Coordinates of C-alpha atoms in Angstrom, one line a residue:
Chain A
X1 CA -38.2 34.7 -46.9
X2 CA -38.7 30.9 -47.2
X3 CA -40.7 31.5 -50.5
X4 CA -40.0 28.0 -51.7
X5 CA -41.6 26.5 -48.6
X6 CA -45.3 25.7 -48.6
X7 CA -47.2 26.9 -45.5
X8 CA -47.6 24.0 -43.1
X9 CA -46.3 22.6 -39.8
X10 CA -42.6 22.4 -41.0
X11 CA -42.5 26.0 -42.1
X12 CA -44.4 27.2 -39.0
X13 CA -42.1 25.2 -36.7
X14 CA -39.1 27.0 -38.3
X15 CA -40.5 30.5 -38.1
X16 CA -41.8 30.0 -34.6
X17 CA -38.5 28.7 -33.4
X18 CA -36.5 31.5 -35.0
X19 CA -38.8 34.1 -33.4
X20 CA -38.2 32.5 -30.0
X21 CA -34.4 32.2 -30.5
X22 CA -34.2 35.9 -31.5
X23 CA -36.1 36.7 -28.3
X24 CA -34.2 34.4 -25.9
X25 CA -30.8 33.5 -27.3
X26 CA -27.9 36.0 -27.6
X27 CA -26.9 36.4 -31.3
X28 CA -23.4 34.8 -30.7
X29 CA -25.0 31.6 -29.5
X30 CA -27.4 31.3 -32.4
X31 CA -25.4 28.6 -34.1
X32 CA -27.0 26.4 -36.8
X33 CA -25.4 23.3 -38.1
X34 CA -26.3 21.5 -41.4
X35 CA -25.4 18.2 -42.7
X36 CA -24.5 18.5 -46.4
X37 CA -25.2 15.3 -48.4
X38 CA -29.0 14.8 -48.7
X39 CA -29.6 17.9 -46.5
X40 CA -28.2 20.8 -48.5
X41 CA -27.6 19.1 -51.8
X42 CA -28.6 15.9 -53.6
X43 CA -26.8 12.7 -52.5
X44 CA -28.4 10.2 -55.0
X45 CA -27.9 8.1 -57.0
X46 CA -24.5 8.4 -55.2
X47 CA -22.6 11.0 -53.1
X48 CA -21.2 13.7 -55.3
X49 CA -17.9 13.2 -53.7
X50 CA -18.0 9.5 -54.8
X51 CA -18.1 10.7 -58.4
X52 CA -15.0 12.8 -57.8
X53 CA -13.3 9.9 -56.2
X54 CA -14.4 7.4 -58.9
X55 CA -12.9 9.6 -61.6
X56 CA -9.7 9.5 -59.6
X57 CA -9.9 5.7 -59.0
X58 CA -10.4 5.2 -62.8
X59 CA -7.3 7.3 -63.5
X60 CA -5.4 5.2 -61.0
X61 CA -6.7 2.0 -62.6
X62 CA -5.8 3.2 -66.0
X63 CA -2.3 3.8 -64.8
X64 CA -2.0 0.5 -62.9
X65 CA -3.8 -2.5 -64.4
X66 CA -3.3 -4.6 -61.2
X67 CA -5.8 -2.2 -59.5
X68 CA -8.5 -3.2 -62.0
X69 CA -9.0 -6.5 -60.1
X70 CA -9.5 -4.7 -56.7
X71 CA -12.4 -2.7 -55.3
X72 CA -13.2 0.1 -55.5
X73 CA -11.0 0.5 -58.6
X74 CA -12.8 -2.3 -60.4
X75 CA -16.1 -0.6 -60.0
X76 CA -14.7 2.7 -61.1
X77 CA -12.9 1.2 -64.2
X78 CA -15.9 -1.0 -65.2
X79 CA -18.6 1.5 -64.5
X80 CA -20.6 -1.1 -62.5
X81 CA -21.2 0.8 -59.2
X82 CA -23.3 -1.8 -57.4
X83 CA -20.5 -2.6 -55.0
X84 CA -20.2 1.1 -54.0
X85 CA -23.8 1.8 -53.4
X86 CA -24.0 -1.3 -51.3
X87 CA -21.0 -0.4 -49.2
X88 CA -22.5 3.0 -48.3
X89 CA -26.0 1.6 -47.5
X90 CA -24.5 -1.1 -45.4
X91 CA -22.4 1.4 -43.5
X92 CA -25.5 3.3 -42.4
X93 CA -27.1 0.0 -41.4
X94 CA -24.1 -0.8 -39.2
X95 CA -21.9 -3.1 -41.4
X96 CA -18.6 -1.4 -42.2
X97 CA -16.8 -4.3 -44.0
X98 CA -16.8 -2.8 -47.5
X99 CA -16.9 0.8 -46.3
X100 CA -13.5 0.3 -44.7
X101 CA -12.1 -0.9 -48.0
X102 CA -13.6 2.1 -49.7
X103 CA -12.2 4.5 -47.1
X104 CA -8.7 3.1 -47.5
X105 CA -8.9 3.9 -51.3
X106 CA -10.3 7.3 -50.5
X107 CA -7.4 8.1 -48.2
X108 CA -4.8 7.3 -50.9
X109 CA -6.7 8.9 -53.8
X110 CA -5.2 12.4 -53.3
X111 CA -2.3 12.0 -51.0
X112 CA 1.0 13.8 -51.0
X113 CA -0.2 17.0 -52.7
X114 CA -0.5 20.5 -51.3
X115 CA -3.8 21.7 -50.0
X116 CA -3.8 24.3 -52.8
X117 CA -3.3 21.6 -55.4
X118 CA -6.1 19.5 -53.8
X119 CA -8.4 22.6 -54.1
X120 CA -7.5 22.9 -57.8
X121 CA -8.4 19.3 -58.4
X122 CA -11.7 19.8 -56.7
X123 CA -12.4 23.0 -58.6
X124 CA -11.6 21.2 -61.9
X125 CA -14.1 18.5 -61.0
X126 CA -16.9 21.0 -60.2
X127 CA -16.2 23.0 -63.4
X128 CA -16.8 19.9 -65.5
X129 CA -19.0 17.3 -63.8
X130 CA -22.8 17.1 -64.0
X131 CA -25.4 15.2 -62.1
X132 CA -26.1 11.9 -64.0
X133 CA -29.9 12.1 -63.9
X134 CA -30.9 15.6 -62.9
X135 CA -29.3 17.2 -66.0
X136 CA -27.5 20.0 -64.2
X137 CA -24.1 20.8 -62.8
X138 CA -23.4 19.4 -59.3
X139 CA -23.0 23.0 -58.2
X140 CA -26.7 23.5 -59.1
X141 CA -27.8 20.5 -57.1
X142 CA -28.3 22.5 -53.9
X143 CA -31.8 22.6 -52.5
X144 CA -33.3 26.0 -53.0
X145 CA -35.5 25.9 -49.9
X146 CA -32.5 25.0 -47.8
X147 CA -30.5 27.9 -49.2
X148 CA -33.4 30.1 -48.4
X149 CA -33.4 28.7 -44.9
X150 CA -29.7 29.5 -44.5
X151 CA -30.4 33.1 -45.6
X152 CA -33.4 33.3 -43.3
X153 CA -31.4 32.2 -40.3
X154 CA -28.6 34.6 -41.1
X155 CA -31.0 37.4 -41.4
X156 CA -32.0 36.6 -37.8
X157 CA -28.5 36.7 -36.5
X158 CA -27.6 33.0 -36.8
X159 CA -24.2 31.7 -37.9
X160 CA -24.4 28.7 -40.2
X161 CA -22.0 25.8 -40.3
X162 CA -21.8 22.7 -42.4
X163 CA -21.0 19.6 -40.4
X164 CA -20.8 16.8 -42.9
X165 CA -19.5 13.3 -43.2
X166 CA -18.2 14.5 -46.6
X167 CA -14.7 15.6 -47.1
X168 CA -14.0 19.0 -45.6
X169 CA -11.7 20.0 -48.4
X170 CA -14.0 18.6 -51.1
X171 CA -16.7 21.0 -49.9
X172 CA -14.8 24.1 -49.1
X173 CA -14.2 25.3 -52.7
X174 CA -18.0 25.5 -53.4
X175 CA -19.8 26.2 -50.1
X176 CA -19.2 29.9 -50.5
X177 CA -20.8 30.3 -53.9
X178 CA -23.5 27.6 -53.3
X179 CA -24.5 28.3 -49.7
X180 CA -22.8 31.5 -48.6
X181 CA -20.8 29.4 -46.0
X182 CA -17.1 30.3 -46.0
X183 CA -14.4 27.6 -45.6
X184 CA -13.8 28.4 -42.0
X185 CA -17.3 27.3 -41.2
X186 CA -17.1 23.9 -43.0
X187 CA -16.5 20.9 -40.7
X188 CA -16.1 17.6 -42.4
X189 CA -14.1 14.4 -42.7
X190 CA -10.4 14.9 -43.2
X191 CA -7.1 13.2 -43.9
X192 CA -4.1 14.1 -41.9
X193 CA -2.0 17.0 -43.1
X194 CA 1.7 17.7 -42.8
X195 CA 3.7 20.9 -43.0
X196 CA 6.8 21.1 -45.2
X197 CA 8.8 24.0 -46.6
X198 CA 6.1 26.7 -46.3
X199 CA 3.2 24.5 -47.4
X200 CA 0.7 22.0 -46.0
X201 CA 0.4 18.6 -47.8
X202 CA -2.1 15.8 -47.7
X203 CA -1.1 12.4 -46.2
X204 CA -2.9 9.1 -46.6
X205 CA -3.6 8.9 -42.9
X206 CA -7.2 9.1 -41.7
X207 CA -7.8 12.0 -39.4
X208 CA -11.6 12.2 -38.7
X209 CA -14.6 10.5 -40.1
X210 CA -17.1 13.2 -39.2
X211 CA -20.2 11.1 -38.9
X212 CA -22.5 9.9 -36.2
X213 CA -21.2 10.5 -32.7
X214 CA -18.2 12.3 -34.2
X215 CA -20.4 15.1 -35.5
X216 CA -21.1 16.7 -32.0
X217 CA -17.4 16.1 -31.1
X218 CA -16.0 17.8 -34.2
X219 CA -18.5 20.6 -34.3
X220 CA -17.8 21.4 -30.6
X221 CA -14.1 21.2 -31.2
X222 CA -14.4 23.6 -34.1
X223 CA -17.0 26.0 -32.8
X224 CA -16.8 25.8 -29.0
X225 CA -20.6 26.3 -28.7
X226 CA -23.6 24.0 -28.6
X227 CA -25.8 24.6 -31.7
X228 CA -29.5 25.5 -31.2
X229 CA -30.5 24.4 -34.7
X230 CA -29.4 21.2 -36.4
X231 CA -30.5 19.8 -39.7
X232 CA -29.8 16.4 -41.2
X233 CA -31.4 13.6 -43.2
X234 CA -29.8 10.3 -42.1
X235 CA -28.7 8.0 -39.2
X236 CA -25.3 9.7 -39.3
X237 CA -27.0 13.0 -38.1
X238 CA -28.7 11.6 -35.1
X239 CA -26.1 12.5 -32.5
X240 CA -25.7 16.0 -33.9
X241 CA -29.4 16.6 -33.5
X242 CA -29.4 15.1 -30.0
X243 CA -26.6 17.3 -29.0
X244 CA -28.5 20.4 -30.1
X245 CA -31.6 19.2 -28.3
X246 CA -29.9 18.4 -25.0
X247 CA -28.9 22.0 -24.4
X248 CA -30.8 24.2 -22.0
X249 CA -31.8 26.7 -24.7
X250 CA -34.7 26.6 -27.1
X251 CA -33.6 24.5 -30.1
X252 CA -34.9 23.0 -33.3
X253 CA -34.0 19.7 -35.0
X254 CA -34.9 19.1 -38.6
X255 CA -34.7 15.7 -40.3
X256 CA -35.4 16.0 -44.0
X257 CA -37.5 13.3 -45.6
X258 CA -36.7 12.3 -49.2
X259 CA -40.1 11.3 -50.6
X260 CA -40.3 13.0 -54.0
X261 CA -39.3 10.5 -56.8
X262 CA -40.5 12.9 -59.4
X263 CA -38.5 16.0 -58.5
X264 CA -35.7 14.5 -56.6
X265 CA -35.5 10.9 -55.0
X266 CA -37.6 8.8 -52.8
X267 CA -35.7 6.8 -50.2
X268 CA -35.3 6.1 -46.4
X269 CA -32.5 3.6 -46.6
X270 CA -29.9 4.7 -44.0
X271 CA -32.4 7.0 -42.3
X272 CA -34.6 4.4 -40.6
X273 CA -33.4 5.0 -37.1
X274 CA -33.2 8.7 -37.6
X275 CA -36.9 8.9 -38.6
X276 CA -38.0 6.8 -35.7
X277 CA -36.1 9.1 -33.3
X278 CA -37.6 12.1 -35.1
X279 CA -41.1 10.9 -34.2
X280 CA -40.1 10.0 -30.7
X281 CA -38.3 13.3 -29.9
X282 CA -40.4 15.9 -31.7
X283 CA -37.9 16.6 -34.5
X284 CA -39.4 18.4 -37.5
X285 CA -39.5 16.2 -40.6
X286 CA -40.0 18.3 -43.7
X287 CA -41.3 16.4 -46.7
X288 CA -39.7 17.4 -50.0
X289 CA -42.9 16.4 -51.8
X290 CA -45.3 18.4 -49.7
X291 CA -43.3 21.1 -48.0
X292 CA -41.2 22.4 -50.8
X293 CA -42.7 24.3 -53.8
X294 CA -39.5 23.9 -55.7
X295 CA -36.5 21.7 -55.1
X296 CA -33.7 23.2 -57.2
X297 CA -33.2 26.8 -58.2
Chain B
X1 CA -5.2 53.4 -33.2
X2 CA -2.1 51.7 -31.9
X3 CA -1.7 54.5 -29.3
X4 CA 0.4 52.3 -27.0
X5 CA 3.0 51.8 -29.8
X6 CA 5.9 54.2 -30.1
X7 CA 6.6 55.6 -33.6
X8 CA 9.3 53.6 -35.2
X9 CA 10.1 50.8 -37.7
X10 CA 7.8 48.2 -36.0
X11 CA 4.8 50.4 -36.0
X12 CA 5.5 51.7 -39.5
X13 CA 5.9 48.1 -40.8
X14 CA 2.5 47.2 -39.4
X15 CA 0.6 50.3 -40.7
X16 CA 2.3 50.1 -44.1
X17 CA 1.4 46.4 -44.4
X18 CA -2.2 46.9 -43.4
X19 CA -2.6 49.7 -46.0
X20 CA -1.2 47.4 -48.6
X21 CA -3.4 44.5 -47.6
X22 CA -6.5 46.6 -47.7
X23 CA -5.6 47.7 -51.2
X24 CA -4.6 44.3 -52.5
X25 CA -6.2 41.5 -50.5
X26 CA -10.0 40.7 -50.5
X27 CA -11.4 41.2 -47.0
X28 CA -12.3 37.5 -46.6
X29 CA -8.6 36.6 -47.0
X30 CA -7.3 39.1 -44.5
X31 CA -6.7 36.4 -42.0
X32 CA -4.4 37.2 -39.0
X33 CA -3.1 34.5 -36.6
X34 CA -1.7 35.1 -33.1
X35 CA 0.2 32.9 -30.8
X36 CA -1.1 33.5 -27.2
X37 CA 1.5 32.7 -24.5
X38 CA 4.2 35.4 -24.7
X39 CA 2.5 37.1 -27.7
X40 CA -0.9 38.2 -26.4
X41 CA -0.4 37.7 -22.7
X42 CA 2.4 37.1 -20.3
X43 CA 4.0 33.6 -20.2
X44 CA 6.5 34.2 -17.3
X45 CA 7.5 33.1 -14.8
X46 CA 5.5 30.2 -16.1
X47 CA 2.6 29.5 -18.5
X48 CA -0.6 30.6 -17.0
X49 CA -2.1 27.3 -17.9
X50 CA 0.6 25.6 -15.8
X51 CA -0.7 27.4 -12.8
X52 CA -4.2 26.1 -13.6
X53 CA -2.7 22.6 -14.0
X54 CA -0.5 22.8 -10.9
X55 CA -3.5 23.6 -8.7
X56 CA -5.1 20.5 -10.1
X57 CA -2.0 18.4 -9.7
X58 CA -1.8 19.6 -6.1
X59 CA -5.5 18.6 -5.5
X60 CA -4.7 15.2 -7.0
X61 CA -1.6 14.8 -4.8
X62 CA -3.6 15.8 -1.7
X63 CA -6.1 13.0 -2.6
X64 CA -3.4 10.4 -3.4
X65 CA -0.2 10.4 -1.3
X66 CA 1.6 8.1 -3.8
X67 CA 1.5 10.8 -6.4
X68 CA 3.6 13.1 -4.2
X69 CA 6.7 11.1 -5.1
X70 CA 6.2 11.5 -8.9
X71 CA 6.6 14.5 -11.1
X72 CA 4.9 16.8 -11.8
X73 CA 2.8 16.2 -8.7
X74 CA 5.8 16.4 -6.5
X75 CA 6.6 19.9 -7.8
X76 CA 2.9 21.0 -7.5
X77 CA 2.7 19.6 -3.9
X78 CA 6.0 21.0 -2.7
X79 CA 5.9 24.3 -4.5
X80 CA 9.4 23.8 -5.9
X81 CA 8.8 24.4 -9.6
X82 CA 12.3 24.1 -10.9
X83 CA 11.6 20.8 -12.6
X84 CA 8.6 22.3 -14.5
X85 CA 10.5 25.4 -15.8
X86 CA 13.3 23.2 -17.0
X87 CA 10.9 20.8 -18.7
X88 CA 9.4 23.6 -20.8
X89 CA 12.7 25.3 -21.6
X90 CA 14.2 22.0 -22.7
X91 CA 11.2 21.3 -24.9
X92 CA 11.9 24.5 -26.9
X93 CA 15.5 23.5 -27.1
X94 CA 14.6 20.1 -28.6
X95 CA 14.7 17.8 -25.5
X96 CA 11.3 16.4 -24.8
X97 CA 12.1 13.9 -22.1
X98 CA 10.5 15.7 -19.1
X99 CA 8.0 17.4 -21.3
X100 CA 6.5 14.1 -22.2
X101 CA 6.0 13.2 -18.5
X102 CA 4.4 16.6 -18.0
X103 CA 2.0 16.1 -21.0
X104 CA 0.8 12.8 -19.7
X105 CA -0.1 14.4 -16.4
X106 CA -1.8 17.3 -18.2
X107 CA -3.9 14.8 -20.2
X108 CA -5.2 13.1 -17.2
X109 CA -5.8 16.2 -15.1
X110 CA -9.3 17.0 -16.3
X111 CA -10.5 13.9 -18.0
X112 CA -14.0 12.3 -18.1
X113 CA -15.8 15.6 -17.5
X114 CA -18.2 17.3 -19.8
X115 CA -16.9 20.2 -21.9
X116 CA -19.3 22.5 -19.9
X117 CA -17.8 21.3 -16.6
X118 CA -14.3 21.9 -18.0
X119 CA -15.3 25.4 -18.9
X120 CA -16.6 25.9 -15.4
X121 CA -13.3 24.8 -13.8
X122 CA -11.5 27.2 -16.1
X123 CA -13.8 30.0 -15.3
X124 CA -13.4 29.4 -11.5
X125 CA -9.6 29.5 -11.9
X126 CA -9.6 32.8 -13.8
X127 CA -12.0 34.3 -11.2
X128 CA -9.6 33.6 -8.4
X129 CA -6.0 33.4 -9.7
X130 CA -3.5 36.3 -9.9
X131 CA -0.2 36.6 -11.5
X132 CA 2.6 35.8 -8.9
X133 CA 4.7 38.9 -9.5
X134 CA 2.8 41.4 -11.6
X135 CA 0.2 41.9 -9.0
X136 CA -2.9 41.6 -11.2
X137 CA -5.4 39.0 -12.2
X138 CA -4.3 36.7 -15.1
X139 CA -7.2 38.2 -17.1
X140 CA -5.4 41.5 -16.9
X141 CA -2.1 40.1 -18.1
X142 CA -2.9 40.7 -21.8
X143 CA -0.6 43.1 -23.6
X144 CA -2.4 46.4 -24.3
X145 CA -0.5 47.1 -27.5
X146 CA -1.4 43.7 -28.9
X147 CA -5.1 44.2 -28.1
X148 CA -4.9 47.5 -29.9
X149 CA -3.3 45.7 -32.8
X150 CA -6.2 43.2 -32.9
X151 CA -8.7 46.1 -33.0
X152 CA -6.6 47.9 -35.6
X153 CA -6.6 44.8 -37.9
X154 CA -10.3 44.2 -37.3
X155 CA -11.0 47.8 -38.2
X156 CA -9.2 47.1 -41.5
X157 CA -11.3 44.1 -42.4
X158 CA -9.0 41.4 -40.9
X159 CA -10.3 38.4 -39.0
X160 CA -8.2 37.4 -36.0
X161 CA -7.5 33.9 -34.8
X162 CA -5.5 32.6 -31.9
X163 CA -3.3 29.7 -32.8
X164 CA -1.6 28.6 -29.6
X165 CA 0.3 25.7 -28.1
X166 CA -1.9 26.3 -25.1
X167 CA -5.1 24.4 -24.4
X168 CA -7.9 25.4 -26.7
X169 CA -10.5 24.9 -24.0
X170 CA -8.4 26.7 -21.4
X171 CA -8.3 29.8 -23.6
X172 CA -11.9 29.9 -25.0
X173 CA -13.6 31.1 -21.8
X174 CA -11.5 34.3 -21.7
X175 CA -10.5 35.2 -25.3
X176 CA -13.8 37.0 -25.9
X177 CA -13.5 39.4 -22.9
X178 CA -9.7 39.8 -23.1
X179 CA -9.1 39.9 -26.9
X180 CA -12.5 40.1 -28.6
X181 CA -11.8 36.7 -30.2
X182 CA -14.7 34.3 -29.9
X183 CA -14.4 30.6 -29.1
X184 CA -14.8 29.5 -32.8
X185 CA -11.6 31.4 -33.6
X186 CA -9.4 29.8 -31.0
X187 CA -7.1 27.1 -32.3
X188 CA -5.0 25.3 -29.7
X189 CA -3.9 22.0 -28.2
X190 CA -6.6 19.6 -27.3
X191 CA -7.4 16.3 -25.8
X192 CA -9.7 13.9 -27.5
X193 CA -13.4 14.2 -26.9
X194 CA -16.2 11.7 -26.9
X195 CA -20.0 12.0 -27.3
X196 CA -22.3 10.3 -24.9
X197 CA -26.0 10.9 -24.1
X198 CA -26.4 14.4 -25.4
X199 CA -23.0 15.7 -24.1
X200 CA -19.4 15.9 -25.1
X201 CA -16.8 14.6 -22.6
X202 CA -13.0 14.9 -22.2
X203 CA -10.8 11.9 -22.5
X204 CA -7.2 11.4 -21.4
X205 CA -6.1 10.8 -25.0
X206 CA -4.0 13.4 -26.7
X207 CA -5.5 14.9 -29.8
X208 CA -3.2 17.7 -31.1
X209 CA -0.2 19.5 -29.6
X210 CA -0.6 22.7 -31.6
X211 CA 3.0 23.8 -31.7
X212 CA 5.8 24.1 -34.3
X213 CA 4.9 22.5 -37.6
X214 CA 1.4 21.6 -36.3
X215 CA 0.5 25.3 -36.1
X216 CA 0.2 25.7 -39.9
X217 CA -1.5 22.3 -40.1
X218 CA -4.1 23.1 -37.5
X219 CA -4.8 26.6 -38.6
X220 CA -5.3 25.5 -42.1
X221 CA -7.6 22.6 -41.0
X222 CA -9.7 25.1 -39.0
X223 CA -9.7 28.1 -41.3
X224 CA -9.1 26.8 -44.8
X225 CA -7.1 29.9 -45.7
X226 CA -3.5 30.9 -45.6
X227 CA -3.0 33.8 -43.2
X228 CA -1.3 37.0 -44.4
X229 CA -0.4 38.1 -40.9
X230 CA 1.2 36.0 -38.2
X231 CA 2.5 36.9 -34.8
X232 CA 4.5 34.9 -32.3
X233 CA 7.4 35.0 -29.9
X234 CA 9.1 31.6 -29.8
X235 CA 10.6 28.7 -31.7
X236 CA 7.2 27.1 -31.6
X237 CA 5.8 29.9 -33.9
X238 CA 8.4 29.6 -36.7
X239 CA 6.4 27.4 -39.1
X240 CA 3.3 29.4 -38.6
X241 CA 5.2 32.6 -39.7
X242 CA 6.8 30.7 -42.6
X243 CA 3.5 29.5 -43.8
X244 CA 2.1 33.0 -43.8
X245 CA 5.2 34.3 -45.6
X246 CA 5.2 31.5 -48.3
X247 CA 1.9 32.6 -49.8
X248 CA 1.7 34.7 -52.9
X249 CA 0.0 37.7 -51.2
X250 CA 1.6 40.5 -49.3
X251 CA 2.2 39.3 -45.7
X252 CA 3.7 40.4 -42.4
X253 CA 5.4 38.3 -39.8
X254 CA 5.9 39.6 -36.3
X255 CA 8.2 38.0 -33.7
X256 CA 7.9 39.8 -30.4
X257 CA 11.1 40.4 -28.3
X258 CA 10.8 40.2 -24.5
X259 CA 13.5 42.6 -23.4
X260 CA 11.9 44.6 -20.7
X261 CA 12.8 43.3 -17.2
X262 CA 11.3 46.3 -15.6
X263 CA 7.8 46.3 -17.0
X264 CA 7.5 42.6 -18.0
X265 CA 10.3 40.0 -18.5
X266 CA 13.6 39.8 -20.3
X267 CA 14.3 36.5 -22.0
X268 CA 15.2 34.8 -25.3
X269 CA 15.3 31.2 -24.0
X270 CA 13.2 29.1 -26.4
X271 CA 13.2 31.9 -29.0
X272 CA 16.8 31.6 -30.2
X273 CA 16.1 30.0 -33.6
X274 CA 13.1 32.2 -34.1
X275 CA 15.1 35.4 -33.7
X276 CA 17.8 34.2 -36.0
X277 CA 15.2 33.4 -38.7
X278 CA 13.5 36.7 -38.1
X279 CA 16.7 38.5 -39.0
X280 CA 17.2 36.3 -42.0
X281 CA 13.7 36.6 -43.4
X282 CA 12.7 40.1 -42.7
X283 CA 10.3 39.4 -39.9
X284 CA 9.4 42.4 -37.8
X285 CA 10.8 42.1 -34.2
X286 CA 9.0 44.6 -31.9
X287 CA 10.8 45.3 -28.7
X288 CA 8.7 45.5 -25.7
X289 CA 11.1 48.0 -24.1
X290 CA 11.4 50.4 -27.0
X291 CA 8.3 49.9 -29.1
X292 CA 5.6 49.8 -26.4
X293 CA 4.6 52.9 -24.4
X294 CA 2.6 50.7 -22.0
X295 CA 2.6 46.9 -21.6
X296 CA -0.5 46.2 -19.6
X297 CA -3.8 48.2 -19.6

């Protein structure tokens, strides 16, 4: 177990905690929650879901020339993605101006289709798309040490959930094969749905943006239990880790540090506050560079 | 298995379907959804949750005399519950006037407390309250044949969920002991929640009323799979049964008929349309009087 983890404080903190949890926490309450983007799989140079959406924005701009003058369609159509990267970084730094524009486009990108048709569009994307710099399919961009951690927790009676700011229905088709996490244990952002004639359809109405303080709200709504293990990598994961830590049971918080420009990426933008809090509250901060023998399988 | 069920068409339909599902449907897609009120436990003479809420309304009316002139506090304070029964029956007949008044009171009954404190209030109620006419604790008002059905489905690889118009967090504390269904598999109506300082708190904002066409929406949002088995007993369950039936896989729909005034209750109010549709679409309609050997354990 945990073969891809180097011996060191991070690995020891995990194995020590798991031993304690097995001794002290009933199996049904051994709930572990994982952020997805940047925690279970690569989120650079941009969120994988953004690539999915950009392809759709480009389709939409090809069909409607007027859209080519508006963001984010202009970015998607031209291929100059500076605006997009800035919108996301600014969001994690507290400025939501452009992020709101992006969200509106996201909401209307796949509306008025059945959830089955949405899943087919997502599956078609994953079948085709590859990471722009890592030279592998997106479905091979999961972190091998984190997948090992999922299996290690499971082997010790934990139940793993994804709690991500990413789209719930963008993740569900691949979390089973990639992480062994079934659709019913994927919590994420969502658009409103509507029932009609035996089927459930997407709307263009926002439902939840599962990020920041919404993460503990959404995970509690879905699970009805307070997690004892929480892993993230950005400011959007802070409250989820705090919620796990504030319980009365032994708990572990993990804030992954992206510091390996050679094998993955090296960045802290959008994680500044999270890393400060990690130091202040005893959260474990695994370093990709020094704690992981391998990054991808 | 199914010892409390008499041999007959209902029992045969269940066992035939389960045999077919085991042969044709992968275990992970053997999803069964159950309404709660009137399907897994008794909903007469009033919803059990209404008793919980009435006790709270009465507390509130005792603390604030002005409330005693307003419904539903007047009903709770005086003990004359006619207004309440009528509000619910009219709701299922399409008239939501009084139901809206009731919902507003429900939303404010337990707001601004932590989800843990809410669970404690619910647990205190169940520890104390008894059914007004059946002479047993509410936690003993589950239908024994339905609990057997849950176990029978589980034994055949199904995963059971509750999908109820009742309050999600009113059900969660007892669905484990009563039905063997853990909190993470309870879908129900909910108020909005908010995160603050390591904890999740109730608000007085509505989130979801998990009834009618919202049942397939909410169950799909939570599970990400279309159920192949759906059980209900009222007009509020119609769309959930339709959703299960509209899939491409073998499926079974069950609409329980309350026709046993001696052992339980005899009523069809609020189920008229559901029973018509059951006849039209081949849904199984178990009769409590003739299909069940025993009603309560």
